Structure formats: C-alpha cells, structure tokens
Rosetta silent file (secondary structure, phi, psi, omega in degrees, C-alpha in Angstrom):
SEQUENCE: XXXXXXXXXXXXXXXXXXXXXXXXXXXXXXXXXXXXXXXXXXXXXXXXXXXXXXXXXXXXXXXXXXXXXXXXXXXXXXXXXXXXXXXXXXXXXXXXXXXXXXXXXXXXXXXXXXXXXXXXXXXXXXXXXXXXXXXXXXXXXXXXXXXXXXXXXXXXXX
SCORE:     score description
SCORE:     0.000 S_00000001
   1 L     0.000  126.855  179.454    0.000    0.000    0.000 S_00000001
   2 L   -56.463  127.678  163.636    1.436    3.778   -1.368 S_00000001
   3 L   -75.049  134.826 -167.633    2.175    6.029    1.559 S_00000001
   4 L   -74.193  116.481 -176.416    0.093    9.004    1.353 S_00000001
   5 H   -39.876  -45.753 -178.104    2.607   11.841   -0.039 S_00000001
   6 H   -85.638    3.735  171.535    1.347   14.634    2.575 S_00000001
   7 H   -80.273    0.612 -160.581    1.886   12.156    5.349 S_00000001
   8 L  -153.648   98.224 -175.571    5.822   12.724    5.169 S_00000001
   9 L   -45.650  160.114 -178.081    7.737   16.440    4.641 S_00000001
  10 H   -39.232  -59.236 -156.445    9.968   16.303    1.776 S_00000001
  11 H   -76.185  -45.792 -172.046   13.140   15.817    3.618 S_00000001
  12 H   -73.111  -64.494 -164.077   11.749   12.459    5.468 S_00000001
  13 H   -64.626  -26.273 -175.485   10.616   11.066    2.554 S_00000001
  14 H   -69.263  -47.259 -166.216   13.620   11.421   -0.018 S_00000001
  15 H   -51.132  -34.112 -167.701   15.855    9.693    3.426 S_00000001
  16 H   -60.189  -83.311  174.951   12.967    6.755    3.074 S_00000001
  17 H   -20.242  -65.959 -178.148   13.477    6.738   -0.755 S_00000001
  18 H   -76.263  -26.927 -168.024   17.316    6.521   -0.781 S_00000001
  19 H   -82.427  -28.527  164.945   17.396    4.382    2.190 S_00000001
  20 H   -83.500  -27.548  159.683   15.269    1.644    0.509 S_00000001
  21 H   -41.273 -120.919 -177.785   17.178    2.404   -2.560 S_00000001
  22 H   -13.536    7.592  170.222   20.446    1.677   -1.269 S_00000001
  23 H  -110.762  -33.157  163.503   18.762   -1.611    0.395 S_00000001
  24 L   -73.252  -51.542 -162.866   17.699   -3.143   -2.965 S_00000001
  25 H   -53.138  -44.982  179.262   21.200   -2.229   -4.436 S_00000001
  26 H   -78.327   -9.237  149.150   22.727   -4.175   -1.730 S_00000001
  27 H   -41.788  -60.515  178.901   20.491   -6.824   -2.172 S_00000001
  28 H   -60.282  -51.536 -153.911   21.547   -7.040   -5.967 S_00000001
  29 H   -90.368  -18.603  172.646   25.273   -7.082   -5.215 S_00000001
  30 H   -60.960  -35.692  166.781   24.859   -9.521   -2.396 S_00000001
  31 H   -69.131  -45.903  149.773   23.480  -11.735   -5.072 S_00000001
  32 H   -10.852  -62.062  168.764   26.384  -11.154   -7.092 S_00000001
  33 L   122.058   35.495  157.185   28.411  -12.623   -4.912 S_00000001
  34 L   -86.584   37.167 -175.778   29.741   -8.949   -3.096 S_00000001
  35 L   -56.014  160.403 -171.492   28.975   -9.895    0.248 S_00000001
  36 L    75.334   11.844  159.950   29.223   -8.295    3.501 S_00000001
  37 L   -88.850  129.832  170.421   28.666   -4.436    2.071 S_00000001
  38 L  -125.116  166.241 -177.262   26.701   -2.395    3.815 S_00000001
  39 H   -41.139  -61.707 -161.631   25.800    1.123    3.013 S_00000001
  40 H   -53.403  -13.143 -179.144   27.868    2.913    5.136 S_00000001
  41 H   -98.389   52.301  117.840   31.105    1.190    3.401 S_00000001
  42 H   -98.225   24.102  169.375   30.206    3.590    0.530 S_00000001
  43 L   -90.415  -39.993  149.488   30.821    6.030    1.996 S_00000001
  44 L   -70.640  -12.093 -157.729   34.668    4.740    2.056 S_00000001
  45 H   -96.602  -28.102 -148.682   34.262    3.740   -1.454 S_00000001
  46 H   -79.252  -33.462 -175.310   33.518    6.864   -2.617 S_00000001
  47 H   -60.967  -35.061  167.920   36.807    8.349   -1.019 S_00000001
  48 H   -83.976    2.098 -173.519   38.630    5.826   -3.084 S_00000001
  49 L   -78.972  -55.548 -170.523   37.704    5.785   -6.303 S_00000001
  50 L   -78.532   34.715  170.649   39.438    8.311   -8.313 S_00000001
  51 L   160.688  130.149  170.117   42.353    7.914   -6.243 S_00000001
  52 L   -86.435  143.316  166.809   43.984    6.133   -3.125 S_00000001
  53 E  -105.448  140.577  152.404   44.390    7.372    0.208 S_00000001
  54 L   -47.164  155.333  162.600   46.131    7.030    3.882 S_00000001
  55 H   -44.747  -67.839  145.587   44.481    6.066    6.830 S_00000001
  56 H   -18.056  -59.240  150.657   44.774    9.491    7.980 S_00000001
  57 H   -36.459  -68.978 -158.038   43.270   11.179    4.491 S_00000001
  58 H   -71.263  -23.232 -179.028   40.320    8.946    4.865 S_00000001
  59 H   -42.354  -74.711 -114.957   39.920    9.988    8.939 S_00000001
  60 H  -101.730  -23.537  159.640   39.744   13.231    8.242 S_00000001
  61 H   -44.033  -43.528 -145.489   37.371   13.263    4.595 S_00000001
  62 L   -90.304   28.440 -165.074   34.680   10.968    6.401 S_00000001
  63 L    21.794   70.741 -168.838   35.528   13.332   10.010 S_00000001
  64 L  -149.192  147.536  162.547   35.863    9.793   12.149 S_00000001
  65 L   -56.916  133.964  163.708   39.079    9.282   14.136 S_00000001
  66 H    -5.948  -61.383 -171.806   42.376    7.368   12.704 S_00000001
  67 H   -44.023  -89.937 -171.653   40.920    4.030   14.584 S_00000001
  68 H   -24.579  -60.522  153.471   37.919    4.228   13.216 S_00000001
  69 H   -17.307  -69.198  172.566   39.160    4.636    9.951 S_00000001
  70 H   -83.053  -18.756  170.098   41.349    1.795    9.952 S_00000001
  71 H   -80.632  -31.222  158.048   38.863   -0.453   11.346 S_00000001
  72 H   -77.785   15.431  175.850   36.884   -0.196    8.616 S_00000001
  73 H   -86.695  -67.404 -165.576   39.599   -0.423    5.992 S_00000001
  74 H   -61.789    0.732 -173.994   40.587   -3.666    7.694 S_00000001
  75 H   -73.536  -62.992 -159.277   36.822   -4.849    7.730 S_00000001
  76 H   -72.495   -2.892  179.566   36.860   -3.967    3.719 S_00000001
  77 H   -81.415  -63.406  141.084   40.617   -5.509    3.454 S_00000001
  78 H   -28.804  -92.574 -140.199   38.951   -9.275    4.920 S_00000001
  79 L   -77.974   -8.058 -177.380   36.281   -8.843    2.329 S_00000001
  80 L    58.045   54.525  160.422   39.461   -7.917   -0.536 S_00000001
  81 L  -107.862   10.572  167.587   37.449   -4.656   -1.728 S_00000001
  82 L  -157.519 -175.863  155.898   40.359   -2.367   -0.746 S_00000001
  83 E   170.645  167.077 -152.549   44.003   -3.288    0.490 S_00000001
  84 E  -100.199  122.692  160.736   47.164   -1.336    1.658 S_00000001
  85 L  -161.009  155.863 -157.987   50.387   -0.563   -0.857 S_00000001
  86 L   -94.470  153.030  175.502   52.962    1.629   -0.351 S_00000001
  87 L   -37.142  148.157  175.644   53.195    5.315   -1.914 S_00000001
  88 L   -85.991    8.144 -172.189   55.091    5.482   -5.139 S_00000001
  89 L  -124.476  -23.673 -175.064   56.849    8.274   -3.519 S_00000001
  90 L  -153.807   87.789 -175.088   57.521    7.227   -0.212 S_00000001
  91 L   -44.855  -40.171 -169.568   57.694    3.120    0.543 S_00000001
  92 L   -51.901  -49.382 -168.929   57.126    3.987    4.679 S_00000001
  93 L   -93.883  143.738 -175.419   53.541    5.250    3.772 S_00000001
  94 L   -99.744   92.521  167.343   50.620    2.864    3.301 S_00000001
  95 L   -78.345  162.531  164.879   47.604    3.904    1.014 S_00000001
  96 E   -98.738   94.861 -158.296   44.336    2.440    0.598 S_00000001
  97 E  -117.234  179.000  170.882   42.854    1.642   -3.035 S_00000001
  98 L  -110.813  165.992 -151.936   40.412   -0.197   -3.981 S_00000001
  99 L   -86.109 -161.982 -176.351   41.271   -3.942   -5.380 S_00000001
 100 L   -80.885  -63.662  172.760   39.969   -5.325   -8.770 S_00000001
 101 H   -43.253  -25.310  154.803   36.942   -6.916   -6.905 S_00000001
 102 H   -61.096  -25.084 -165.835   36.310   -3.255   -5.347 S_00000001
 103 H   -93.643  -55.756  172.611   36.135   -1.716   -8.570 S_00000001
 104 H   -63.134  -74.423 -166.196   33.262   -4.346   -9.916 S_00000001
 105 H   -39.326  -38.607  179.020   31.458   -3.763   -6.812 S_00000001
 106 H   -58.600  -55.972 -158.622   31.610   -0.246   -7.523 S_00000001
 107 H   -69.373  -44.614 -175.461   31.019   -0.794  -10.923 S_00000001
 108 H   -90.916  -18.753  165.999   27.950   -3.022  -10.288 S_00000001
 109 H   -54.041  -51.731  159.971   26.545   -0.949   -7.649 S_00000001
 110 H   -41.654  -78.108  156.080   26.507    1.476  -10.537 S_00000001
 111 H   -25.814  -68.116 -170.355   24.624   -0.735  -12.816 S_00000001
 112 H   -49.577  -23.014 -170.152   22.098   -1.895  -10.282 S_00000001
 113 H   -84.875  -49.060 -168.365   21.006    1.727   -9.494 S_00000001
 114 H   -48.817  -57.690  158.468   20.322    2.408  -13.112 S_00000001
 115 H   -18.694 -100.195  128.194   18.500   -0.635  -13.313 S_00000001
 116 H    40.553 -113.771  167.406   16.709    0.439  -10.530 S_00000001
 117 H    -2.563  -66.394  160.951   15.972    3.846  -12.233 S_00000001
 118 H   -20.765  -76.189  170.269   15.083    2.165  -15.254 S_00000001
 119 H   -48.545  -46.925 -156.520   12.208    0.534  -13.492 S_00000001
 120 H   -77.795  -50.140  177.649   10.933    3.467  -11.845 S_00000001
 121 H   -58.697  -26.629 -178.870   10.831    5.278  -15.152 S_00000001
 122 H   -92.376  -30.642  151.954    8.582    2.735  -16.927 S_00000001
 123 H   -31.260  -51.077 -173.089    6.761    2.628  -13.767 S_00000001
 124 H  -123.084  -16.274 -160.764    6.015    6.277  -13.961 S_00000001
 125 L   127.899  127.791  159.885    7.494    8.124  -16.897 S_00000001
 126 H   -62.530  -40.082 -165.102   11.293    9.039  -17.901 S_00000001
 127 H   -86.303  -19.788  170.532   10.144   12.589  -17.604 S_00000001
 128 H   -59.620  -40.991 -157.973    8.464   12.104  -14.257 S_00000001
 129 H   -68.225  -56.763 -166.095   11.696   10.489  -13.061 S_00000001
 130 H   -67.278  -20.084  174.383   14.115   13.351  -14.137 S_00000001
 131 H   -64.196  -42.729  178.020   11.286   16.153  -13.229 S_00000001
 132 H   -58.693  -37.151 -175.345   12.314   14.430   -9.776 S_00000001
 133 H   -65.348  -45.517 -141.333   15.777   14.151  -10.287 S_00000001
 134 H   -85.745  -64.564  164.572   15.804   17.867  -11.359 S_00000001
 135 H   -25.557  -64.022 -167.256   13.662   18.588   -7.968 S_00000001
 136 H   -85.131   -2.449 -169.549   15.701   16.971   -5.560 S_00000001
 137 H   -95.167  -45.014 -162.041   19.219   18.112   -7.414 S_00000001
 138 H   -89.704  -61.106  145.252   17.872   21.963   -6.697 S_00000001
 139 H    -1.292  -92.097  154.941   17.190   21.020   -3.237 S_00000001
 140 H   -47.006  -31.107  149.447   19.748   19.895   -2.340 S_00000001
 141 H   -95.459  -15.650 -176.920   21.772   22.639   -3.395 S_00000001
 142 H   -76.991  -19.219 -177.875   19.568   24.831   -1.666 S_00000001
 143 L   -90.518  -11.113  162.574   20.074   22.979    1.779 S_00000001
 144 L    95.578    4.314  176.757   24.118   23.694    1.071 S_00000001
 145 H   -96.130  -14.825  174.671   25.024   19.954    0.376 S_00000001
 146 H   -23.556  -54.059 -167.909   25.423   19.828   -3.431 S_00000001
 147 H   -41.608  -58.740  176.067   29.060   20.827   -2.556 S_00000001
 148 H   -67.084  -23.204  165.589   29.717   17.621   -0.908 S_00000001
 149 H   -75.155  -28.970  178.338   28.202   15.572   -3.342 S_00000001
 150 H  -108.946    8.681  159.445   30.630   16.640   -5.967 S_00000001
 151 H   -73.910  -26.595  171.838   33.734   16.543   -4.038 S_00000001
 152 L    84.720   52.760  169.116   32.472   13.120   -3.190 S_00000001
 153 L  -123.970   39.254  165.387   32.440   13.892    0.846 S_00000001
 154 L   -68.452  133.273 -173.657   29.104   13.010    1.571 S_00000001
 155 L  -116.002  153.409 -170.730   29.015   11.898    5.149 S_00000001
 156 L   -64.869  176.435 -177.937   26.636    9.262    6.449 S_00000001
 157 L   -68.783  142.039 -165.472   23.344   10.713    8.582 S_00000001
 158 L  -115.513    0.000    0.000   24.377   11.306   12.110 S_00000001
C-alpha cells in the first residue's frame, strides 16, 4: 500500500526513498556474490575511487578518528574490496585503493542503481523520473550539500 505523499515532509521522505534504494542495491550485489557491504562502506568507497588514500586522508574526509578509519579499511581488506600498498613516492607510507573486486562492486553498484531507475521510469514516466531528479538536485543545493556531493564527501546521517 502507497504512503500518502502529505503524510511525510519532503526531507523524510527522499531519506525513506534513498534508504530503501540503497537496500535493494545491496540486495543485488549480495546476489552477485559482493557480500558483507553495507551502506555505510560507501561512503569509504567513494573516497577511493578516483584515487587512493592514507588512513589518515580517509579519517579526516569521512571526520571519524584514525581508529575508526582503519577499522573499517581492515573490515573492507577481509572482504578484498580495498588493500594497503605503499606510496610510489615514499615506501614507509601505506595507502588504501580499492582492489579489482572493489572496482566491480563499484562498478555493479553502478549498474544496479540504473537498473533500478530504469524501473521506476517505466513505472512512472522518464520525464516524471528526471522532473524528480531535477527537484531533488535543486534542493539539495539549496540545503548547502550539493558541494559535498561533488567533491564526493558526503558523510553518512548522524
């Protein structure tokens, strides 16, 4: 049964929307075979794609202490979607990329949302979808986060 539109301000509902988004997608890649991703470690992936990073780097993009940091590197290290090799500049320091299997998850993650998308649009309309898209893109810069989305620092909901 559709939840009644005016039962839920704007702001509530798009968090609903992407949070069940981002609950099918991880559905899809669990079937994959990507297991053991949860949302929040895209939030790391995002730090890594166009480029590896220290321990340190990633603390202070995602604001979370060193520890923290590294414990989820070594969570996503045990799953082989990142791992540690040293700087081309300096063997002492240890970046984080992501591995070939990190890259397909990324990569499929992609895929899955379009899919995803896809659906919604024959569900409702391409132009319905993107009137939405267009909506929530103008939002969102108006609430001051736009910024972070294209620096790729989006931080999870606190």
């Amino acid at each position: 049964m559709p939840v009644e539109p005016r039962d839920l301000d704007l702001g509530t509902l798009a968090l609903f929307v992407g949070s069940a988004a981002a609950s099918a997608v991880q559905e899809e890649l669990a079937a994959q075979g990507f297991t053991g991703l949860r949302v929040s470690h895209g939030y790391v992936f995002q730090h890594l794609v166009e480029e590896p990073r220290t321990i340190g780097e990633l603390a202070v993009r995602m604001e979370v202490t060193q520890q923290a940091a590294s414990k989820v590197v070594a969570e996503l290290e045990g799953l082989e979607y990142v791992e540690r090799v040293p700087d081309p500049r300096d063997a002492r320091i240890r970046r984080v990329r992501l591995t070939g299997r990190g890259r397909e998850a990324v990569a499929a993650a992609r895929r899955a949302r379009a899919a995803q998308e896809d659906r919604l649009a024959e569900r409702g309309g391409r132009e319905r979808v993107e009137a939405c898209r267009a909506l929530l893109a103008e939002l969102l810069a108006e609430l001051g986060g736009a910024g972070a989305v294209r620096r790729r620092e989006v931080r999870p909901p606190r």
